[in-house]
Coordinates of C-alpha atoms in Angstrom, one line a residue:
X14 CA 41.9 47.5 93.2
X15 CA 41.8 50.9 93.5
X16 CA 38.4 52.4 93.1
X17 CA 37.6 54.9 89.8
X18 CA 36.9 57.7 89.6
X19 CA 34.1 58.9 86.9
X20 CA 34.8 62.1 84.6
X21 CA 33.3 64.1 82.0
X22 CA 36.5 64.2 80.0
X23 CA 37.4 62.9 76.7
X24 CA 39.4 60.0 76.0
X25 CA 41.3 60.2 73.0
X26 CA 38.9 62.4 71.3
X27 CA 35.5 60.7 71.8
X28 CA 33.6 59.6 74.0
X29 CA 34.1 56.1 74.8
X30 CA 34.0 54.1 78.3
X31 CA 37.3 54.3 80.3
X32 CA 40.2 51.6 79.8
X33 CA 42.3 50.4 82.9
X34 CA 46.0 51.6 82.4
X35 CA 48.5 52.2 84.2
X36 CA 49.9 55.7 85.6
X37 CA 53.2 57.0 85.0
X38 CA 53.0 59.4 87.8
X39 CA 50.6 58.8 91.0
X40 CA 47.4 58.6 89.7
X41 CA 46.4 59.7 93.6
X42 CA 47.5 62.9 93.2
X43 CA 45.7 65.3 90.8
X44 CA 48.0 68.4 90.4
X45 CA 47.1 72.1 88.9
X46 CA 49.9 72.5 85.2
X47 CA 50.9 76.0 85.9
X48 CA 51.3 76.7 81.9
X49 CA 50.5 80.1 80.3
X50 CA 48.2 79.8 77.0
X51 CA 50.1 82.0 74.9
X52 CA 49.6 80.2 71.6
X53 CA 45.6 80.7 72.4
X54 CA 45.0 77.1 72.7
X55 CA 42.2 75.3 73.9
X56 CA 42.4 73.9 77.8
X57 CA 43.5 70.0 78.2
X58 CA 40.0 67.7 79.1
X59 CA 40.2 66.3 82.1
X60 CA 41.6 62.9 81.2
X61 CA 44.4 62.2 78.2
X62 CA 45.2 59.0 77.2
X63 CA 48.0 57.9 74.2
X64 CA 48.3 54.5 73.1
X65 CA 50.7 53.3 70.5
X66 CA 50.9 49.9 69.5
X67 CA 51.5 50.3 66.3
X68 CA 55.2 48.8 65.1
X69 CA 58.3 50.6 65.7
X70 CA 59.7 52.2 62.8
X71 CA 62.3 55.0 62.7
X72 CA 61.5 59.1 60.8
X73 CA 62.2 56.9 57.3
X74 CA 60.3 54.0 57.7
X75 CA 62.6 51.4 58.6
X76 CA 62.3 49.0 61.7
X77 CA 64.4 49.7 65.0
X78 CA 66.1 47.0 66.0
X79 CA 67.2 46.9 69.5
X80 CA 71.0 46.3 70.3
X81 CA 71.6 43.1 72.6
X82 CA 74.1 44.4 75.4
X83 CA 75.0 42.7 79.0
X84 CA 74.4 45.1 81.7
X85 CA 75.3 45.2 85.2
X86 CA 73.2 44.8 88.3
X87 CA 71.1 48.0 89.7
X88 CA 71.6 49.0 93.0
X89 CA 68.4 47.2 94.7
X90 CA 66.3 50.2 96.1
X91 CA 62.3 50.4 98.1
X92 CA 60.4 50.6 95.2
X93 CA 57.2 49.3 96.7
X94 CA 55.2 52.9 96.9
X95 CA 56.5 53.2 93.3
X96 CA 54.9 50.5 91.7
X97 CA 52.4 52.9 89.8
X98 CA 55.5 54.9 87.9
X99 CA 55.6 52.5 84.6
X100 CA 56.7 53.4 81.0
X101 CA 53.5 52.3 79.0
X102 CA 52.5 52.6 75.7
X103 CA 49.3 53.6 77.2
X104 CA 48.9 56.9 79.5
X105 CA 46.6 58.6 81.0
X106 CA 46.4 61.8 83.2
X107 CA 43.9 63.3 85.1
X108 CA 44.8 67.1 84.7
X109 CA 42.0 69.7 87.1
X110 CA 41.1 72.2 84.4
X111 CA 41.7 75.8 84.8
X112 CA 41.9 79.0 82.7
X113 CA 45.7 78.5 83.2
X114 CA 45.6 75.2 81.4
X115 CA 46.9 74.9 77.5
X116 CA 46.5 71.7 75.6
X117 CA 49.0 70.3 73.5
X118 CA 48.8 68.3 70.9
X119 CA 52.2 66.8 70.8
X120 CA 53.0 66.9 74.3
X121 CA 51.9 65.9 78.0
X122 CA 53.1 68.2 80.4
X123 CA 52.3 67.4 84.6
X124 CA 53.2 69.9 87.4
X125 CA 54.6 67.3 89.9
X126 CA 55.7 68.1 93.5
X127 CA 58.7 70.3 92.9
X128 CA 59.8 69.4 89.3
X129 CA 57.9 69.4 86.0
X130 CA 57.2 66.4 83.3
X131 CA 57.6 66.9 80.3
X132 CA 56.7 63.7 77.9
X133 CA 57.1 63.3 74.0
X134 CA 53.7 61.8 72.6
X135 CA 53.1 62.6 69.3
X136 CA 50.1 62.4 68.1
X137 CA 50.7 63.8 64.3
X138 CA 54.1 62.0 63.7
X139 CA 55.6 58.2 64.3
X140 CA 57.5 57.5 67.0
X141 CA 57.9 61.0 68.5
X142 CA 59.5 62.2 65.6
X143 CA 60.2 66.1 65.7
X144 CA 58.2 68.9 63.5
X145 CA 58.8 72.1 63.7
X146 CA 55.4 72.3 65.5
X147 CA 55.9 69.9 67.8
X148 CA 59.3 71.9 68.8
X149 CA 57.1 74.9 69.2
X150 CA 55.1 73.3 71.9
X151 CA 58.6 71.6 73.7
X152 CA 60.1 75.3 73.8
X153 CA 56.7 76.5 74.9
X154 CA 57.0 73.9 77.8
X155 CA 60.6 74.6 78.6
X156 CA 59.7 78.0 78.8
X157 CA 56.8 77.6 81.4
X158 CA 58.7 75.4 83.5
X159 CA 61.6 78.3 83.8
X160 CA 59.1 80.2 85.1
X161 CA 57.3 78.3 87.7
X162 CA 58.5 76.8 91.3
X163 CA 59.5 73.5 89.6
X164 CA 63.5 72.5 90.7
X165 CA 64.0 70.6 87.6
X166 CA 63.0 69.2 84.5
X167 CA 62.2 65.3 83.3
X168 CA 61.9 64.6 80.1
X169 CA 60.6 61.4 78.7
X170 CA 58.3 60.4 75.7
X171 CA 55.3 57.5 75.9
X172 CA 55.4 54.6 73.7
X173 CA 58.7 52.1 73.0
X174 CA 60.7 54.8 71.1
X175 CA 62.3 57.9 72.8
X176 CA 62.5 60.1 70.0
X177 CA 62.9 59.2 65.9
X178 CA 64.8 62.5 64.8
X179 CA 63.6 64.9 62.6
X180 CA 60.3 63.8 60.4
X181 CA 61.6 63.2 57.3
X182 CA 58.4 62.4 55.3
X183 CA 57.8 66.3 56.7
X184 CA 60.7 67.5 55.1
X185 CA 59.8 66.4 51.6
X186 CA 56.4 67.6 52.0
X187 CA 57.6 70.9 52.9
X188 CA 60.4 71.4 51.2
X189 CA 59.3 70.2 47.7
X190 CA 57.0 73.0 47.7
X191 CA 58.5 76.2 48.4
X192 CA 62.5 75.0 49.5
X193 CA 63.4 78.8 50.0
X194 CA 61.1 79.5 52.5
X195 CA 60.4 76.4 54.2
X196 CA 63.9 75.6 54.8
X197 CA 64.3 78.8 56.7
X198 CA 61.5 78.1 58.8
X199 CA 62.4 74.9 59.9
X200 CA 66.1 75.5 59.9
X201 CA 65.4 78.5 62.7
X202 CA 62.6 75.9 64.3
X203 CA 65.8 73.4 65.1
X204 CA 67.8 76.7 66.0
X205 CA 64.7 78.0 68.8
X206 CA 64.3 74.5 69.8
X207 CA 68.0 73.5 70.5
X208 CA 68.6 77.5 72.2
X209 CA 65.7 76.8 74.5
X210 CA 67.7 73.7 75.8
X211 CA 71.0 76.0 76.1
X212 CA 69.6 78.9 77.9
X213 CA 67.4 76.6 80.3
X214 CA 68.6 77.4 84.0
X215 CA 66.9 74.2 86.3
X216 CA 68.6 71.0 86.0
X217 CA 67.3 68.8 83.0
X218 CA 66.6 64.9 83.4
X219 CA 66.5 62.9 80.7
X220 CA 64.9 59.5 81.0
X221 CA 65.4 57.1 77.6
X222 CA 63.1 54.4 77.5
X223 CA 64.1 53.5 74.1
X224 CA 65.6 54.1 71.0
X225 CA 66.8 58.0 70.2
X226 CA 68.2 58.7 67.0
X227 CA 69.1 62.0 65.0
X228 CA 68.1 65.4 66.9
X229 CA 66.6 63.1 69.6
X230 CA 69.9 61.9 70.7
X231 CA 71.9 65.3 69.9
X232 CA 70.4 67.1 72.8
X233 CA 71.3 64.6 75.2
X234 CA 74.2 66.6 75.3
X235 CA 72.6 69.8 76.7
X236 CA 71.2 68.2 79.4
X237 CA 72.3 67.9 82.7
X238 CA 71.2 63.7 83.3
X239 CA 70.5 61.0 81.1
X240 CA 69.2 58.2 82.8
X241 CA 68.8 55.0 80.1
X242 CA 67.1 52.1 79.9
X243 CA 68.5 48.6 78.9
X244 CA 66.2 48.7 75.8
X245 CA 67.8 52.5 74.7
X246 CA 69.8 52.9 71.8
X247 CA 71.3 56.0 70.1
X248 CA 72.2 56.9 66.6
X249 CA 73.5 59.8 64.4
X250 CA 73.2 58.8 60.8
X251 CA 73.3 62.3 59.5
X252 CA 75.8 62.1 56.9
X253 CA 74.0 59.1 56.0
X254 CA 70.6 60.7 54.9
X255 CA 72.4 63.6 53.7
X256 CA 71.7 66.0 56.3
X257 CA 74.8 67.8 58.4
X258 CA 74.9 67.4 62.2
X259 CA 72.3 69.3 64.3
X260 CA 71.8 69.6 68.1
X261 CA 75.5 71.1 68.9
X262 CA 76.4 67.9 68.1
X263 CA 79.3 68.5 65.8
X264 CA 80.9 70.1 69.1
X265 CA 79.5 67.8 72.0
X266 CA 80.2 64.8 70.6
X267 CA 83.8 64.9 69.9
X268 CA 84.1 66.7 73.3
X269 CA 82.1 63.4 75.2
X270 CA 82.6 60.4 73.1
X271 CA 86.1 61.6 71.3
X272 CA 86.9 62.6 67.9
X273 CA 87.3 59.1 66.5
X274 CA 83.3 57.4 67.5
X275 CA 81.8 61.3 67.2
X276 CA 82.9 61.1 63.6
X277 CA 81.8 57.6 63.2
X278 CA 78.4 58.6 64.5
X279 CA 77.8 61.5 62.8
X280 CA 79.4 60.0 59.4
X281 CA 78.3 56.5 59.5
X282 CA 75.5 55.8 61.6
X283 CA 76.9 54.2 64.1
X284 CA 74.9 52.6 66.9
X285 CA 75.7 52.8 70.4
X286 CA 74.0 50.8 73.3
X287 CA 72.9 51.9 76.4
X288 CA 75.9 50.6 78.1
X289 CA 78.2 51.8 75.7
X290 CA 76.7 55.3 75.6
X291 CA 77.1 54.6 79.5
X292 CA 80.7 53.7 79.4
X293 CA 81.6 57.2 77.0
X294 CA 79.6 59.7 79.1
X295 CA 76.8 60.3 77.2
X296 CA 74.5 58.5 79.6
X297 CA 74.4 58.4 83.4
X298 CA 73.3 55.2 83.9
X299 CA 70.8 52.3 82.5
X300 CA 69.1 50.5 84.3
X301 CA 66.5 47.5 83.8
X302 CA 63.4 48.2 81.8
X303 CA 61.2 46.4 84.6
X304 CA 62.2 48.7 87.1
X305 CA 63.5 51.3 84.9
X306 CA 60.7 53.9 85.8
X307 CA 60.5 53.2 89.6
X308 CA 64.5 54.3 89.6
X309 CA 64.2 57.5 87.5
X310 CA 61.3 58.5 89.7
X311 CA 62.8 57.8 93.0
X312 CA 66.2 60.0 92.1
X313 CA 64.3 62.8 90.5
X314 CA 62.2 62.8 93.3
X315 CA 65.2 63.3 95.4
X316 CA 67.0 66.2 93.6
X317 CA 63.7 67.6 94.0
X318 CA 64.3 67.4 97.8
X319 CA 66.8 69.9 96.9
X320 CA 66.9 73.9 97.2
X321 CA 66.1 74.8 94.0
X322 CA 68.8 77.7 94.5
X323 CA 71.2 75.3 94.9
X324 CA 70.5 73.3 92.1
X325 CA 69.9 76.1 89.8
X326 CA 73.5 77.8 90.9
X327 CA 75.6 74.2 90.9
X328 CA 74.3 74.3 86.8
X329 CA 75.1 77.5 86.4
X330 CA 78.8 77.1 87.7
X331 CA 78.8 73.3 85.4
X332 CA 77.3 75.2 82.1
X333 CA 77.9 78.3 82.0
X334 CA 81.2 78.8 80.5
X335 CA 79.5 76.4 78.0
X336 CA 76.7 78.4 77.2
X337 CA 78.1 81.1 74.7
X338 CA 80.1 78.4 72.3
X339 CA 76.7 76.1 72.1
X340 CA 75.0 78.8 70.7
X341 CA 77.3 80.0 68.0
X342 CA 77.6 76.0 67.2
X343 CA 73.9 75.8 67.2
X344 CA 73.6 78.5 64.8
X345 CA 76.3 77.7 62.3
X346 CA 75.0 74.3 62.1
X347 CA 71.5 76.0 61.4
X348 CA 72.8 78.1 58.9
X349 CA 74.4 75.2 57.2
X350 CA 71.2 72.7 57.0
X351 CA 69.2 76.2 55.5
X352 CA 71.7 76.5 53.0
X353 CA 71.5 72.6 52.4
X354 CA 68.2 72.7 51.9
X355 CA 67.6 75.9 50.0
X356 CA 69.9 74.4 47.3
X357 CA 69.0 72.3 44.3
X358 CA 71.5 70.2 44.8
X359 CA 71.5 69.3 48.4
X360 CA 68.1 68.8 48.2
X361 CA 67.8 66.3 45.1
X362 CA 70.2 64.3 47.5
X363 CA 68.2 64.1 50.3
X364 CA 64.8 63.5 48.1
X365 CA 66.7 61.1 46.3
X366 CA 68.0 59.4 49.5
X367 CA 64.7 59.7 51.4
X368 CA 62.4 57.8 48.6
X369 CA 64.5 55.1 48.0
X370 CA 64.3 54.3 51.7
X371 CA 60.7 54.7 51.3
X372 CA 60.6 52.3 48.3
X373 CA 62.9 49.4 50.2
X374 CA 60.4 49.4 52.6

Protein backbone atom coordinates (compact mmCIF):
# COMPACT_ATOMS: atom_id res chain seq x y z
CA UNK A 1 0.00 0.00 0.00
CA UNK A 2 0.99 3.24 -0.85
CA UNK A 3 2.30 5.16 2.02
CA UNK A 4 0.29 8.52 3.47
CA UNK A 5 0.91 11.34 3.57
CA UNK A 6 0.02 13.55 6.91
CA UNK A 7 -1.79 17.13 6.54
CA UNK A 8 -3.02 19.83 8.41
CA UNK A 9 -6.16 20.16 6.41
CA UNK A 10 -9.70 19.65 7.22
CA UNK A 11 -11.69 16.80 6.26
CA UNK A 12 -15.20 17.52 5.74
CA UNK A 13 -15.24 20.35 8.12
CA UNK A 14 -13.56 19.00 11.31
CA UNK A 15 -10.98 17.62 12.34
CA UNK A 16 -11.17 14.03 12.34
CA UNK A 17 -8.41 11.15 11.52
CA UNK A 18 -8.01 10.45 7.74
CA UNK A 19 -10.29 7.65 5.96
CA UNK A 20 -8.70 5.43 3.12
CA UNK A 21 -10.54 6.31 -0.27
CA UNK A 22 -9.95 6.07 -3.34
CA UNK A 23 -8.73 8.90 -5.94
CA UNK A 24 -10.40 9.88 -8.95
CA UNK A 25 -7.42 11.53 -10.34
CA UNK A 26 -3.69 10.42 -9.40
CA UNK A 27 -3.42 10.87 -5.95
CA UNK A 28 0.64 11.04 -6.84
CA UNK A 29 0.42 14.14 -8.43
CA UNK A 30 -0.51 17.25 -6.40
CA UNK A 31 -1.31 20.05 -8.93
CA UNK A 32 -1.52 24.13 -8.33
CA UNK A 33 -5.91 25.13 -9.47
CA UNK A 34 -5.15 28.13 -11.45
CA UNK A 35 -8.69 29.79 -10.34
CA UNK A 36 -9.17 33.61 -9.75
CA UNK A 37 -11.13 34.45 -6.27
CA UNK A 38 -13.38 36.85 -7.65
CA UNK A 39 -16.34 36.05 -5.45
CA UNK A 40 -13.85 36.79 -2.33
CA UNK A 41 -14.01 33.35 -1.15
CA UNK A 42 -12.05 31.61 1.26
CA UNK A 43 -8.94 29.29 -0.11
CA UNK A 44 -9.74 25.25 -0.42
CA UNK A 45 -7.84 23.24 2.81
CA UNK A 46 -5.58 21.18 1.74
CA UNK A 47 -7.56 17.93 1.63
CA UNK A 48 -11.61 17.73 0.48
CA UNK A 49 -13.41 14.83 0.94
CA UNK A 50 -17.46 14.22 -0.14
CA UNK A 51 -19.22 11.20 0.74
CA UNK A 52 -22.70 10.42 -0.06
CA UNK A 53 -24.38 7.42 0.91
CA UNK A 54 -27.33 8.54 1.59
CA UNK A 55 -30.28 6.92 -0.95
CA UNK A 56 -30.78 8.16 -4.37
CA UNK A 57 -33.70 10.31 -4.75
CA UNK A 58 -34.38 12.69 -7.65
CA UNK A 59 -35.01 17.19 -7.09
CA UNK A 60 -38.71 15.94 -5.83
CA UNK A 61 -38.12 13.20 -3.67
CA UNK A 62 -38.83 10.22 -5.44
CA UNK A 63 -36.41 7.21 -5.94
CA UNK A 64 -34.30 6.79 -9.30
CA UNK A 65 -34.65 3.73 -10.60
CA UNK A 66 -32.02 2.52 -12.92
CA UNK A 67 -33.19 1.29 -16.54
CA UNK A 68 -31.97 -2.48 -17.29
CA UNK A 69 -30.33 -2.20 -20.89
CA UNK A 70 -27.90 -4.86 -22.75
CA UNK A 71 -24.83 -3.21 -23.83
CA UNK A 72 -22.16 -4.15 -26.01
CA UNK A 73 -18.57 -5.02 -25.32
CA UNK A 74 -15.84 -2.11 -24.69
CA UNK A 75 -13.00 -2.09 -26.72
CA UNK A 76 -10.32 -3.89 -24.14
CA UNK A 77 -7.67 -1.08 -23.53
CA UNK A 78 -4.13 -0.92 -20.72
CA UNK A 79 -5.84 0.22 -18.00
CA UNK A 80 -3.31 -0.95 -15.44
CA UNK A 81 -1.61 2.67 -14.53
CA UNK A 82 -5.25 3.65 -14.36
CA UNK A 83 -6.49 1.71 -11.61
CA UNK A 84 -6.59 4.83 -9.18
CA UNK A 85 -9.30 6.82 -11.68
CA UNK A 86 -12.65 5.43 -9.85
CA UNK A 87 -16.14 7.05 -9.60
CA UNK A 88 -16.70 6.89 -5.75
CA UNK A 89 -19.07 8.14 -3.59
CA UNK A 90 -16.19 9.11 -1.55
CA UNK A 91 -13.42 11.77 -2.87
CA UNK A 92 -10.73 13.23 -1.76
CA UNK A 93 -8.15 15.83 -3.25
CA UNK A 94 -5.14 17.03 -2.09
CA UNK A 95 -5.13 20.63 -3.51
CA UNK A 96 -1.37 22.91 -2.53
CA UNK A 97 -2.89 26.04 -1.25
CA UNK A 98 -2.16 29.37 -2.71
CA UNK A 99 -3.51 32.91 -2.75
CA UNK A 100 -4.78 31.91 -6.25
CA UNK A 101 -6.93 29.23 -4.68
CA UNK A 102 -10.94 29.79 -4.28
CA UNK A 103 -13.07 27.24 -2.42
CA UNK A 104 -16.28 26.13 -3.55
CA UNK A 105 -18.80 24.87 -1.83
CA UNK A 106 -20.69 23.05 -4.48
CA UNK A 107 -17.95 22.17 -6.61
CA UNK A 108 -14.38 20.39 -6.92
CA UNK A 109 -12.39 21.85 -9.40
CA UNK A 110 -8.46 20.06 -10.25
CA UNK A 111 -6.00 21.61 -12.66
CA UNK A 112 -4.84 18.34 -14.40
CA UNK A 113 -1.99 18.03 -16.93
CA UNK A 114 -3.54 19.91 -19.90
CA UNK A 115 -7.28 19.82 -19.27
CA UNK A 116 -9.36 20.97 -16.24
CA UNK A 117 -11.97 18.92 -13.84
CA UNK A 118 -14.67 20.06 -13.12
CA UNK A 119 -17.03 17.72 -10.66
CA UNK A 120 -20.62 18.27 -9.36
CA UNK A 121 -20.71 17.66 -5.45
CA UNK A 122 -23.18 19.32 -3.81
CA UNK A 123 -22.92 19.84 -0.62
CA UNK A 124 -26.29 22.11 0.03
CA UNK A 125 -28.68 20.11 -2.28
CA UNK A 126 -29.51 16.10 -3.02
CA UNK A 127 -28.09 14.50 -5.64
CA UNK A 128 -26.27 17.43 -7.42
CA UNK A 129 -29.33 19.13 -7.89
CA UNK A 130 -28.81 22.81 -9.43
CA UNK A 131 -29.39 26.31 -7.41
CA UNK A 132 -28.87 29.22 -8.69
CA UNK A 133 -25.74 29.38 -6.48
CA UNK A 134 -24.40 26.44 -7.32
CA UNK A 135 -24.67 27.63 -11.15
CA UNK A 136 -22.74 30.65 -9.97
CA UNK A 137 -19.84 28.66 -8.93
CA UNK A 138 -20.03 26.15 -12.38
CA UNK A 139 -19.94 29.53 -14.59
CA UNK A 140 -17.32 30.82 -12.29
CA UNK A 141 -15.36 27.49 -13.13
CA UNK A 142 -16.09 27.53 -16.77
CA UNK A 143 -14.96 30.87 -16.86
CA UNK A 144 -11.44 30.12 -15.23
CA UNK A 145 -10.85 27.24 -17.23
CA UNK A 146 -11.31 29.67 -20.59
CA UNK A 147 -8.70 31.39 -19.32
CA UNK A 148 -5.97 29.12 -18.32
CA UNK A 149 -3.66 26.62 -20.51
CA UNK A 150 -6.20 23.78 -20.01
CA UNK A 151 -7.13 22.06 -23.80
CA UNK A 152 -10.38 20.93 -22.52
CA UNK A 153 -13.00 20.53 -20.12
CA UNK A 154 -14.32 17.16 -18.06
CA UNK A 155 -17.15 17.38 -16.36
CA UNK A 156 -18.44 14.87 -13.94
CA UNK A 157 -20.22 14.92 -10.42
CA UNK A 158 -19.29 12.54 -7.26
CA UNK A 159 -21.73 10.21 -5.84
CA UNK A 160 -24.24 7.66 -7.93
CA UNK A 161 -26.31 10.53 -9.54
CA UNK A 162 -25.01 12.85 -12.32
CA UNK A 163 -27.11 15.67 -11.90
CA UNK A 164 -31.03 15.83 -10.39
CA UNK A 165 -32.30 19.01 -12.42
CA UNK A 166 -33.22 22.01 -10.93
CA UNK A 167 -33.95 21.94 -6.90
CA UNK A 168 -37.33 22.04 -6.67
CA UNK A 169 -37.78 22.18 -2.86
CA UNK A 170 -35.62 25.62 -3.76
CA UNK A 171 -38.09 26.83 -5.98
CA UNK A 172 -41.00 26.73 -3.55
CA UNK A 173 -38.94 28.20 -0.87
CA UNK A 174 -37.99 31.02 -3.05
CA UNK A 175 -40.71 31.62 -5.02
CA UNK A 176 -43.49 31.44 -2.39
CA UNK A 177 -41.94 34.42 -0.89
CA UNK A 178 -41.46 37.12 -3.27
CA UNK A 179 -42.48 35.20 -6.92
CA UNK A 180 -41.70 38.60 -8.85
CA UNK A 181 -38.36 38.90 -7.89
CA UNK A 182 -37.15 35.65 -7.32
CA UNK A 183 -38.31 34.22 -10.47
CA UNK A 184 -36.21 36.84 -12.29
CA UNK A 185 -33.29 35.91 -10.46
CA UNK A 186 -33.25 32.45 -10.99
CA UNK A 187 -34.78 32.62 -14.40
CA UNK A 188 -31.49 34.80 -15.53
CA UNK A 189 -29.27 32.27 -13.21
CA UNK A 190 -30.45 29.23 -15.79
CA UNK A 191 -29.93 31.97 -18.71
CA UNK A 192 -25.94 32.82 -17.26
CA UNK A 193 -25.46 29.26 -16.55
CA UNK A 194 -26.63 27.67 -19.93
CA UNK A 195 -24.74 31.02 -22.01
CA UNK A 196 -21.52 30.05 -20.19
CA UNK A 197 -21.84 26.59 -21.80
CA UNK A 198 -22.65 28.24 -25.38
CA UNK A 199 -19.88 30.76 -25.46
CA UNK A 200 -17.26 28.20 -24.01
CA UNK A 201 -14.33 27.85 -26.69
CA UNK A 202 -12.20 24.38 -25.41
CA UNK A 203 -13.79 21.18 -26.09
CA UNK A 204 -16.23 20.03 -23.23
CA UNK A 205 -16.22 16.30 -21.94
CA UNK A 206 -19.00 15.08 -20.31
CA UNK A 207 -18.67 11.94 -18.26
CA UNK A 208 -22.28 10.40 -16.86
CA UNK A 209 -21.85 8.17 -14.16
CA UNK A 210 -25.48 8.07 -13.48
CA UNK A 211 -28.73 9.31 -13.70
CA UNK A 212 -29.30 13.03 -15.33
CA UNK A 213 -32.59 14.36 -15.42
CA UNK A 214 -34.11 17.97 -16.16
CA UNK A 215 -31.39 20.84 -16.76
CA UNK A 216 -28.76 18.13 -15.99
CA UNK A 217 -29.48 16.30 -19.11
CA UNK A 218 -30.42 19.56 -21.30
CA UNK A 219 -26.89 20.63 -21.50
CA UNK A 220 -25.57 17.54 -22.77
CA UNK A 221 -26.43 19.02 -25.87
CA UNK A 222 -23.93 21.98 -25.69
CA UNK A 223 -21.21 19.90 -25.14
CA UNK A 224 -18.87 18.60 -27.37
CA UNK A 225 -18.58 14.61 -25.75
CA UNK A 226 -20.71 12.64 -23.63
CA UNK A 227 -19.22 9.69 -22.56
CA UNK A 228 -21.98 7.39 -20.44
CA UNK A 229 -21.92 4.90 -18.16
CA UNK A 230 -23.98 1.62 -18.24
CA UNK A 231 -25.73 2.77 -14.94
CA UNK A 232 -26.72 6.46 -16.74
CA UNK A 233 -30.08 7.37 -17.56
CA UNK A 234 -31.67 10.62 -18.89
CA UNK A 235 -34.95 12.27 -18.49
CA UNK A 236 -36.96 15.52 -19.36
CA UNK A 237 -40.17 15.49 -17.47
CA UNK A 238 -40.69 19.18 -17.77
CA UNK A 239 -44.15 19.35 -18.97
CA UNK A 240 -44.69 16.96 -16.29
CA UNK A 241 -43.84 19.16 -13.24
CA UNK A 242 -45.20 22.08 -14.91
CA UNK A 243 -42.17 23.72 -15.91
CA UNK A 244 -41.35 24.58 -19.85
CA UNK A 245 -38.12 23.18 -21.38
CA UNK A 246 -34.74 24.76 -20.34
CA UNK A 247 -31.14 24.13 -21.53
CA UNK A 248 -31.79 24.90 -25.45
CA UNK A 249 -33.46 21.88 -25.18
CA UNK A 250 -36.74 22.74 -27.02
CA UNK A 251 -34.20 23.25 -30.04
CA UNK A 252 -31.46 20.41 -29.48
CA UNK A 253 -33.50 17.82 -28.87
CA UNK A 254 -35.70 17.65 -31.88
CA UNK A 255 -32.51 18.54 -33.84
CA UNK A 256 -30.59 15.10 -32.15
CA UNK A 257 -33.24 12.72 -31.09
CA UNK A 258 -36.10 13.84 -33.73
CA UNK A 259 -39.22 15.62 -33.27
CA UNK A 260 -41.27 12.60 -32.30
CA UNK A 261 -38.98 11.23 -28.77
CA UNK A 262 -37.84 15.13 -28.24
CA UNK A 263 -41.56 15.80 -27.69
CA UNK A 264 -42.03 12.66 -25.78
CA UNK A 265 -39.27 13.74 -23.49
CA UNK A 266 -39.90 16.97 -22.92
CA UNK A 267 -43.87 16.24 -22.65
CA UNK A 268 -43.97 13.04 -20.93
CA UNK A 269 -40.99 12.12 -19.17
CA UNK A 270 -39.76 9.74 -21.00
CA UNK A 271 -36.68 7.72 -20.06
CA UNK A 272 -33.94 6.95 -22.14
CA UNK A 273 -31.03 4.46 -21.41
CA UNK A 274 -27.54 4.82 -21.87
CA UNK A 275 -27.67 2.80 -24.92
CA UNK A 276 -30.61 4.27 -26.32
CA UNK A 277 -29.38 7.88 -25.71
CA UNK A 278 -26.24 6.16 -27.46
CA UNK A 279 -28.04 4.89 -30.38
CA UNK A 280 -29.92 8.71 -30.98
CA UNK A 281 -26.72 10.84 -30.68
CA UNK A 282 -27.07 12.23 -27.46
CA UNK A 283 -24.29 10.13 -26.05
CA UNK A 284 -20.91 9.13 -27.40
CA UNK A 285 -20.53 6.07 -25.93
CA UNK A 286 -21.22 3.90 -22.57
CA UNK A 287 -19.21 1.92 -21.30
CA UNK A 288 -19.06 -0.55 -18.20
CA UNK A 289 -19.36 1.04 -14.76
CA UNK A 290 -16.22 -1.11 -13.51
CA UNK A 291 -14.03 0.36 -15.92
CA UNK A 292 -16.05 3.26 -16.84
CA UNK A 293 -13.61 5.83 -15.16
CA UNK A 294 -10.26 4.23 -16.37
CA UNK A 295 -11.83 4.72 -20.20
CA UNK A 296 -12.93 8.39 -19.84
CA UNK A 297 -9.60 9.15 -18.29
CA UNK A 298 -7.49 7.42 -20.82
CA UNK A 299 -9.39 9.35 -23.94
CA UNK A 300 -9.37 12.72 -22.29
CA UNK A 301 -6.04 12.28 -21.50
CA UNK A 302 -5.36 11.76 -25.12
CA UNK A 303 -7.25 14.89 -26.60
CA UNK A 304 -5.24 16.42 -24.16
CA UNK A 305 -2.19 15.20 -26.18
CA UNK A 306 -3.53 17.55 -28.58
CA UNK A 307 -2.60 21.26 -29.70
CA UNK A 308 -4.91 23.06 -27.88
CA UNK A 309 -5.14 25.41 -31.11
CA UNK A 310 -6.33 22.71 -32.90
CA UNK A 311 -8.79 21.60 -30.71
CA UNK A 312 -10.02 24.91 -29.91
CA UNK A 313 -10.32 25.87 -33.91
CA UNK A 314 -11.95 22.15 -34.95
CA UNK A 315 -14.92 23.49 -32.22
CA UNK A 316 -15.07 26.54 -33.48
CA UNK A 317 -15.64 25.38 -37.17
CA UNK A 318 -18.36 22.34 -35.45
CA UNK A 319 -20.21 25.22 -33.24
CA UNK A 320 -20.03 28.12 -34.44
CA UNK A 321 -22.67 28.60 -36.86
CA UNK A 322 -24.61 27.11 -33.79
CA UNK A 323 -23.72 29.62 -31.40
CA UNK A 324 -26.04 32.67 -32.25
CA UNK A 325 -29.54 30.41 -32.51
CA UNK A 326 -28.61 28.73 -28.92
CA UNK A 327 -28.67 31.83 -27.41
CA UNK A 328 -31.77 33.45 -28.61
CA UNK A 329 -33.35 29.80 -27.69
CA UNK A 330 -31.74 30.08 -24.36
CA UNK A 331 -33.23 33.25 -23.77
CA UNK A 332 -36.79 32.86 -24.93
CA UNK A 333 -36.99 29.74 -22.95
CA UNK A 334 -35.75 32.06 -19.96
CA UNK A 335 -38.19 34.55 -20.59
CA UNK A 336 -40.89 31.97 -20.64
CA UNK A 337 -40.12 30.06 -17.19
CA UNK A 338 -39.85 34.05 -15.57
CA UNK A 339 -43.15 34.68 -16.92
CA UNK A 340 -44.32 31.07 -15.61
CA UNK A 341 -43.28 31.70 -12.55
CA UNK A 342 -44.10 35.36 -11.94
CA UNK A 343 -47.72 34.31 -12.56
CA UNK A 344 -50.38 33.19 -10.11
CA UNK A 345 -51.42 30.72 -12.03
CA UNK A 346 -48.45 28.96 -13.31
CA UNK A 347 -47.22 28.93 -10.07
CA UNK A 348 -50.29 27.37 -8.03
CA UNK A 349 -49.55 24.62 -10.66
CA UNK A 350 -46.19 23.88 -9.95
CA UNK A 351 -46.76 24.25 -5.90
CA UNK A 352 -49.62 22.20 -6.39
CA UNK A 353 -47.69 19.59 -8.44
CA UNK A 354 -44.49 19.82 -6.31
CA UNK A 355 -46.30 18.96 -2.76
CA UNK A 356 -48.29 16.33 -3.80
CA UNK A 357 -45.09 14.60 -4.95
CA UNK A 358 -43.76 15.51 -1.58
CA UNK A 359 -46.78 13.99 0.16
CA UNK A 360 -46.70 10.47 -1.93
CA UNK A 361 -43.43 10.18 -0.69
Amino acid sequence: MPLKKPHNGLQNGDGSHEKDSRHFGNGSQQQNMDLNDHEGEHNLPSVLEVSNDSPVVNGIGSSLANGSLNLHSTVKRKLDGEKDYVFDKRLRYSVRQNESNCRFRDIVVRKEDGFTHILLSSQTSDNNALTPEIMKEVRRALCNASADDSKLLLLSAVGSVFCSGLDYSYLIGRLSNDRRKESTRIAEAIRDFVKAFIQFKKPIVVAINGPALGLGASILPLCDIVWASEKAWFQTPYATIRLTPAGCSSYTFPQILGVALANEMLFCGRKLTAQEACSRGLVSQVFWPTTFSQEVMLRVKEMASCSAVVLEESKCLVRSFLKSGLEDVNEKECQMLKQLWSSSKGLDSLFSYLQDKIYEV
